[in-house]
GROMACS .gro file of C-alpha atoms in nm:
model
  285
    1MET     CA    1  11.451   9.390   9.359
    2THR     CA    2  11.526   9.773   9.397
    3ILE     CA    3  11.824   9.984   9.487
    4ASP     CA    4  11.835  10.185   9.786
    5ALA     CA    5  12.009  10.510   9.875
    6GLU     CA    6  12.339  10.340   9.936
    7GLY     CA    7  12.351  10.125   9.633
    8ASN     CA    8  12.242   9.798   9.800
    9GLU     CA    9  11.997   9.566   9.666
   10GLN     CA   10  11.661   9.505   9.844
   11ALA     CA   11  11.348   9.296   9.800
   12GLY     CA   12  11.041   9.455   9.730
   13ILE     CA   13  10.915   9.769   9.543
   14ASN     CA   14  10.891  10.135   9.614
   15ALA     CA   15  10.557  10.298   9.549
   16SER     CA   16  10.384  10.631   9.537
   17THR     CA   17  10.013  10.741   9.558
   18ASP     CA   18   9.825  11.031   9.453
   19THR     CA   19   9.443  11.083   9.410
   20CYS     CA   20   9.261  11.229   9.124
   21TRP     CA   21   8.903  11.346   9.165
   22GLN     CA   22   8.648  11.278   8.910
   23LYS     CA   23   8.478  11.619   8.965
   24LYS     CA   24   8.618  11.970   8.996
   25GLY     CA   25   8.603  12.096   9.365
   26SER     CA   26   8.780  12.121   9.685
   27GLY     CA   27   8.741  11.754   9.750
   28TRP     CA   28   8.555  11.838  10.087
   29ALA     CA   29   8.192  11.700  10.134
   30TYR     CA   30   7.955  11.730  10.430
   31ASN     CA   31   7.737  11.422  10.401
   32SER     CA   32   7.782  11.198  10.694
   33LEU     CA   33   7.571  10.922  10.537
   34SER     CA   34   7.854  10.855  10.244
   35GLY     CA   35   8.146  10.976  10.412
   36THR     CA   36   8.370  11.255  10.281
   37ALA     CA   37   8.604  11.270   9.964
   38LYS     CA   38   8.894  11.361  10.191
   39GLY     CA   39   8.845  11.033  10.376
   40MET     CA   40   8.854  10.849  10.060
   41GLU     CA   41   9.223  10.868  10.001
   42PRO     CA   42   9.329  10.683  10.333
   43ASP     CA   43   9.093  10.399  10.239
   44MET     CA   44   9.210  10.386   9.897
   45VAL     CA   45   9.577  10.389   9.999
   46VAL     CA   46   9.494  10.107  10.269
   47GLN     CA   47   9.305   9.900  10.005
   48LEU     CA   48   9.616   9.926   9.751
   49VAL     CA   49   9.857   9.825  10.014
   50LYS     CA   50   9.664   9.526  10.142
   51ASP     CA   51   9.588   9.408   9.762
   52VAL     CA   52   9.965   9.424   9.697
   53HIS     CA   53  10.048   9.250  10.043
   54GLU     CA   54   9.818   8.962   9.940
   55GLN     CA   55  10.004   8.914   9.621
   56ASN     CA   56  10.331   8.838   9.841
   57ILE     CA   57  10.504   9.187   9.730
   58GLU     CA   58  10.663   9.367   9.991
   59ILE     CA   59  10.625   9.766   9.963
   60ASN     CA   60  10.969   9.906  10.111
   61GLU     CA   61  10.855  10.306  10.071
   62LEU     CA   62  10.536  10.456  10.018
   63ALA     CA   63  10.548  10.799   9.881
   64GLY     CA   64  10.263  11.046   9.924
   65ASP     CA   65  10.154  11.383  10.031
   66TYR     CA   66  10.169  11.537  10.375
   67ASP     CA   67   9.858  11.336  10.481
   68SER     CA   68   9.989  11.033  10.674
   69VAL     CA   69   9.648  10.880  10.763
   70GLY     CA   70   9.659  10.632  10.492
   71PHE     CA   71  10.006  10.510  10.565
   72ASP     CA   72   9.955  10.511  10.964
   73ARG     CA   73   9.629  10.291  10.889
   74ALA     CA   74   9.840  10.048  10.670
   75LYS     CA   75  10.106  10.032  10.904
   76LYS     CA   76   9.854   9.917  11.180
   77LEU     CA   77   9.690   9.660  10.942
   78LEU     CA   78  10.016   9.509  10.845
   79SER     CA   79  10.204   9.529  11.158
   80ASN     CA   80  10.482   9.303  11.042
   81SER     CA   81  10.535   9.532  10.717
   82LYS     CA   82  10.881   9.718  10.723
   83MET     CA   83  10.739   9.968  10.489
   84VAL     CA   84  10.851  10.342  10.537
   85ARG     CA   85  10.690  10.657  10.454
   86THR     CA   86  10.874  10.890  10.224
   87SER     CA   87  10.766  11.255  10.120
   88ASP     CA   88  10.686  11.367   9.764
   89ARG     CA   89  10.893  11.602   9.593
   90ASN     CA   90  10.618  11.792   9.430
   91HIS     CA   91  10.429  11.807   9.749
   92ILE     CA   92  10.715  11.969   9.921
   93ILE     CA   93  10.754  12.248   9.688
   94ILE     CA   94  10.382  12.306   9.671
   95ASN     CA   95  10.371  12.325  10.066
   96ILE     CA   96  10.674  12.580  10.061
   97THR     CA   97  10.485  12.780   9.792
   98LYS     CA   98  10.184  12.823  10.001
   99LYS     CA   99  10.377  12.924  10.305
  100LEU     CA  100  10.566  13.190  10.092
  101TYR     CA  101  10.230  13.322   9.983
  102SER     CA  102  10.127  13.346  10.324
  103LEU     CA  103  10.431  13.561  10.408
  104LYS     CA  104  10.350  13.796  10.106
  105GLN     CA  105  10.115  14.026  10.288
  106LYS     CA  106  10.369  14.139  10.553
  107GLN     CA  107  10.674  14.124  10.314
  108LYS     CA  108  10.653  14.370  10.044
  109GLU     CA  109  11.006  14.238   9.898
  110LEU     CA  110  10.841  13.910   9.848
  111THR     CA  111  10.730  13.992   9.517
  112PRO     CA  112  10.595  13.706   9.264
  113MET     CA  113  10.974  13.712   9.088
  114VAL     CA  114  11.117  13.673   9.438
  115LYS     CA  115  10.890  13.401   9.560
  116ASN     CA  116  10.938  13.237   9.211
  117ALA     CA  117  11.338  13.249   9.250
  118ILE     CA  118  11.293  13.123   9.603
  119THR     CA  119  11.097  12.812   9.500
  120LYS     CA  120  11.305  12.734   9.186
  121ASN     CA  121  11.637  12.763   9.390
  122TYR     CA  122  11.492  12.535   9.671
  123SER     CA  123  11.377  12.296   9.414
  124TYR     CA  124  11.732  12.272   9.268
  125MET     CA  125  11.882  12.262   9.570
  126LEU     CA  126  11.689  11.940   9.670
  127ALA     CA  127  11.763  11.777   9.357
  128GLN     CA  128  12.129  11.820   9.378
  129ASN     CA  129  12.182  11.714   9.723
  130GLN     CA  130  11.970  11.412   9.743
  131GLY     CA  131  12.124  11.116   9.975
  132SER     CA  132  12.311  11.367  10.174
  133PRO     CA  133  12.154  11.525  10.478
  134GLU     CA  134  12.461  11.737  10.573
  135LYS     CA  135  12.439  11.861  10.193
  136ILE     CA  136  12.074  11.953  10.241
  137GLU     CA  137  12.166  12.158  10.563
  138LYS     CA  138  12.445  12.351  10.393
  139GLY     CA  139  12.234  12.396  10.074
  140VAL     CA  140  11.950  12.593  10.243
  141ARG     CA  141  12.172  12.822  10.433
  142GLY     CA  142  12.363  12.884  10.113
  143MET     CA  143  12.052  12.955   9.900
  144ILE     CA  144  11.918  13.207  10.149
  145ASP     CA  145  12.267  13.383  10.195
  146HIS     CA  146  12.315  13.374   9.811
  147MET     CA  147  12.006  13.571   9.735
  148TYR     CA  148  12.165  13.808   9.996
  149GLY     CA  149  12.488  13.851   9.840
  150LYS     CA  150  12.670  13.642  10.089
  151HIS     CA  151  12.855  13.359   9.906
  152GLN     CA  152  13.052  13.189  10.174
  153THR     CA  153  12.832  12.887  10.210
  154CYS     CA  154  12.769  12.882   9.829
  155ASP     CA  155  12.898  12.574   9.601
  156MET     CA  156  13.118  12.629   9.278
  157LYS     CA  157  12.872  12.394   9.094
  158TRP     CA  158  12.563  12.636   9.091
  159CYS     CA  159  12.699  12.979   9.215
  160GLY     CA  160  12.749  13.214   8.930
  161TYR     CA  161  12.925  13.471   9.176
  162LEU     CA  162  13.183  13.238   9.241
  163LYS     CA  163  13.259  13.149   8.876
  164ASP     CA  164  13.254  13.506   8.769
  165ARG     CA  165  13.280  13.745   9.048
  166ALA     CA  166  13.333  14.093   8.856
  167SER     CA  167  13.011  14.066   8.627
  168TYR     CA  168  12.773  13.831   8.818
  169ARG     CA  169  12.415  13.934   8.833
  170HIS     CA  170  12.114  13.757   8.972
  171THR     CA  171  11.920  13.632   8.656
  172ASN     CA  172  11.592  13.558   8.861
  173LEU     CA  173  11.581  13.869   9.109
  174SER     CA  174  11.472  14.231   9.040
  175PHE     CA  175  11.732  14.420   8.848
  176GLY     CA  176  11.990  14.141   8.911
  177LYS     CA  177  12.027  14.304   9.256
  178ASP     CA  178  12.050  14.115   9.605
  179LEU     CA  179  11.769  14.110   9.843
  180THR     CA  180  11.822  14.367  10.131
  181SER     CA  181  11.513  14.301  10.389
  182GLU     CA  182  11.650  14.188  10.694
  183SER     CA  183  11.288  14.087  10.815
  184LEU     CA  184  11.240  13.878  10.507
  185LYS     CA  185  11.563  13.693  10.563
  186ALA     CA  186  11.448  13.633  10.912
  187ASP     CA  187  11.113  13.487  10.813
  188LEU     CA  188  11.306  13.272  10.531
  189GLU     CA  189  11.547  13.165  10.803
  190LYS     CA  190  11.255  13.059  11.028
  191LEU     CA  191  11.085  12.868  10.757
  192PHE     CA  192  11.377  12.701  10.588
  193LEU     CA  193  11.600  12.654  10.882
  194GLY     CA  194  11.362  12.628  11.177
  195LYS     CA  195  11.365  12.261  11.171
  196ILE     CA  196  11.608  12.186  10.916
  197GLU     CA  197  11.804  11.937  11.152
  198SER     CA  198  11.502  11.708  11.207
  199GLN     CA  199  11.385  11.717  10.840
  200SER     CA  200  11.727  11.731  10.649
  201LYS     CA  201  11.723  11.326  10.654
  202LYS     CA  202  11.375  11.312  10.521
  203LEU     CA  203  11.428  11.595  10.254
  204SER     CA  204  11.739  11.397  10.155
  205LYS     CA  205  11.533  11.093  10.052
  206LEU     CA  206  11.242  11.247   9.859
  207ALA     CA  207  11.027  11.041   9.617
  208SER     CA  208  10.837  11.150   9.314
  209SER     CA  209  10.470  11.091   9.232
  210GLN     CA  210  10.510  11.210   8.873
  211ALA     CA  211  10.395  10.869   8.730
  212ASN     CA  212  10.077  10.935   8.948
  213GLU     CA  213  10.042  11.287   8.811
  214SER     CA  214  10.097  11.162   8.461
  215PHE     CA  215   9.829  10.894   8.522
  216ASN     CA  216   9.573  11.136   8.657
  217HIS     CA  217   9.612  11.336   8.369
  218THR     CA  218   9.557  11.063   8.134
  219VAL     CA  219   9.235  10.974   8.332
  220SER     CA  220   9.125  11.346   8.294
  221THR     CA  221   9.141  11.328   7.926
  222LYS     CA  222   8.930  11.032   7.915
  223ALA     CA  223   8.690  11.166   8.194
  224ALA     CA  224   8.692  11.547   8.174
  225LYS     CA  225   8.641  11.701   8.512
  226ASN     CA  226   8.392  11.967   8.389
  227LYS     CA  227   8.152  11.670   8.299
  228HIS     CA  228   7.999  11.472   8.583
  229TYR     CA  229   8.104  11.127   8.444
  230SER     CA  230   8.127  10.995   8.795
  231GLY     CA  231   7.753  10.965   8.798
  232SER     CA  232   7.763  10.787   8.445
  233SER     CA  233   7.785  10.418   8.363
  234SER     CA  234   8.051  10.512   8.118
  235LEU     CA  235   8.295  10.594   8.405
  236ASN     CA  236   8.423  10.250   8.431
  237TYR     CA  237   8.523  10.220   8.059
  238ARG     CA  238   8.679  10.554   8.057
  239VAL     CA  239   8.915  10.480   8.362
  240SER     CA  240   8.970  10.138   8.214
  241ALA     CA  241   9.087  10.312   7.868
  242ALA     CA  242   9.326  10.523   8.077
  243VAL     CA  243   9.475  10.233   8.248
  244SER     CA  244   9.520  10.026   7.923
  245GLU     CA  245   9.698  10.330   7.779
  246ALA     CA  246   9.920  10.368   8.084
  247ALA     CA  247  10.026   9.995   8.071
  248GLY     CA  248  10.099  10.000   7.692
  249LEU     CA  249   9.792   9.805   7.615
  250SER     CA  250   9.593  10.064   7.418
  251PRO     CA  251   9.493  10.082   7.158
  252GLY     CA  252   9.431   9.690   7.130
  253ASN     CA  253   9.323   9.521   6.797
  254GLU     CA  254   8.953   9.545   6.843
  255THR     CA  255   8.984   9.934   6.913
  256ILE     CA  256   9.204   9.979   6.603
  257LYS     CA  257   8.931   9.771   6.422
  258ARG     CA  258   8.651   9.967   6.550
  259ALA     CA  259   8.809  10.311   6.493
  260ILE     CA  260   8.890  10.195   6.127
  261ARG     CA  261   8.518  10.112   6.110
  262LEU     CA  262   8.408  10.435   6.239
  263ASN     CA  263   8.638  10.641   6.023
  264ARG     CA  264   8.501  10.479   5.716
  265LYS     CA  265   8.159  10.555   5.813
  266ARG     CA  266   8.241  10.907   5.852
  267VAL     CA  267   8.417  10.955   5.534
  268ILE     CA  268   8.139  10.775   5.341
  269LYS     CA  269   7.883  11.016   5.522
  270ASN     CA  270   8.100  11.316   5.422
  271LEU     CA  271   8.101  11.221   5.074
  272LYS     CA  272   7.744  11.161   5.056
  273GLU     CA  273   7.638  11.488   5.214
  274PRO     CA  274   7.750  11.725   4.942
  275LYS     CA  275   7.569  11.515   4.666
  276GLN     CA  276   7.253  11.553   4.865
  277SER     CA  277   7.282  11.936   4.898
  278SER     CA  278   7.365  11.992   4.548
  279THR     CA  279   7.067  11.791   4.409
  280LYS     CA  280   6.838  12.000   4.654
  281LYS     CA  281   6.983  12.309   4.490
  282GLU     CA  282   6.906  12.157   4.142
  283GLU     CA  283   6.549  12.078   4.246
  284SER     CA  284   6.470  12.423   4.371
  285ILE     CA  285   6.622  12.598   4.060
   0.00000   0.00000   0.00000
């Protein structure tokens, strides 16, 4: 059983997906005989959803990035499923960061500090207003106006100006001053408010793939991306070790015993080496 946004119990689980490539690169491949790396993720999503469905487990929500190919294929395969697609908070922020970076060339006031401030404020706004599309719409407008010194749509919970009007200064903008570029403001309004009415419901029900990111990091510690372990027979063992660790099954009894034996051999070897070197010195003298 899981709890929905309204606090009601519902059968099934909420799942998230994210892919970890076994080798550094863009993920693109141009080999028509073996397929493309970008095409692997949708197939993986379909297979995972199918495996879960065969275990008689219903998926209520599936979170992922903006690529909806895998979800659409899974819905087509399981036509009776009530599964809905939700957006991942991390990918939303990454997408906004990329769009802000594309504005940097024509907006001189969009410095790295300003870009980071916008991204940070947007992230906080989304986190604070989950479950309320109306608050999302108001929060986006308030976020932009706040940085331009207009606080009519701000909230007392986060706006420092409303708490202390006499001495308030921005902590994440240059010299603590308001933004002044009307051209930048128009671009920000177009970016954040252009489709806010149609997207506010989606933005108010964001999921997180942080657990997937954490697991991907664990895999990368076992099979480093700067080594081509995907072409090695040891990859299965390395990924299996990461799965066991994530499931709380590592280290097991056999792993502990083997580690103790290896450490004992290492200690004995280190104790013998100095004696051998000292005897060689005596013989040379």
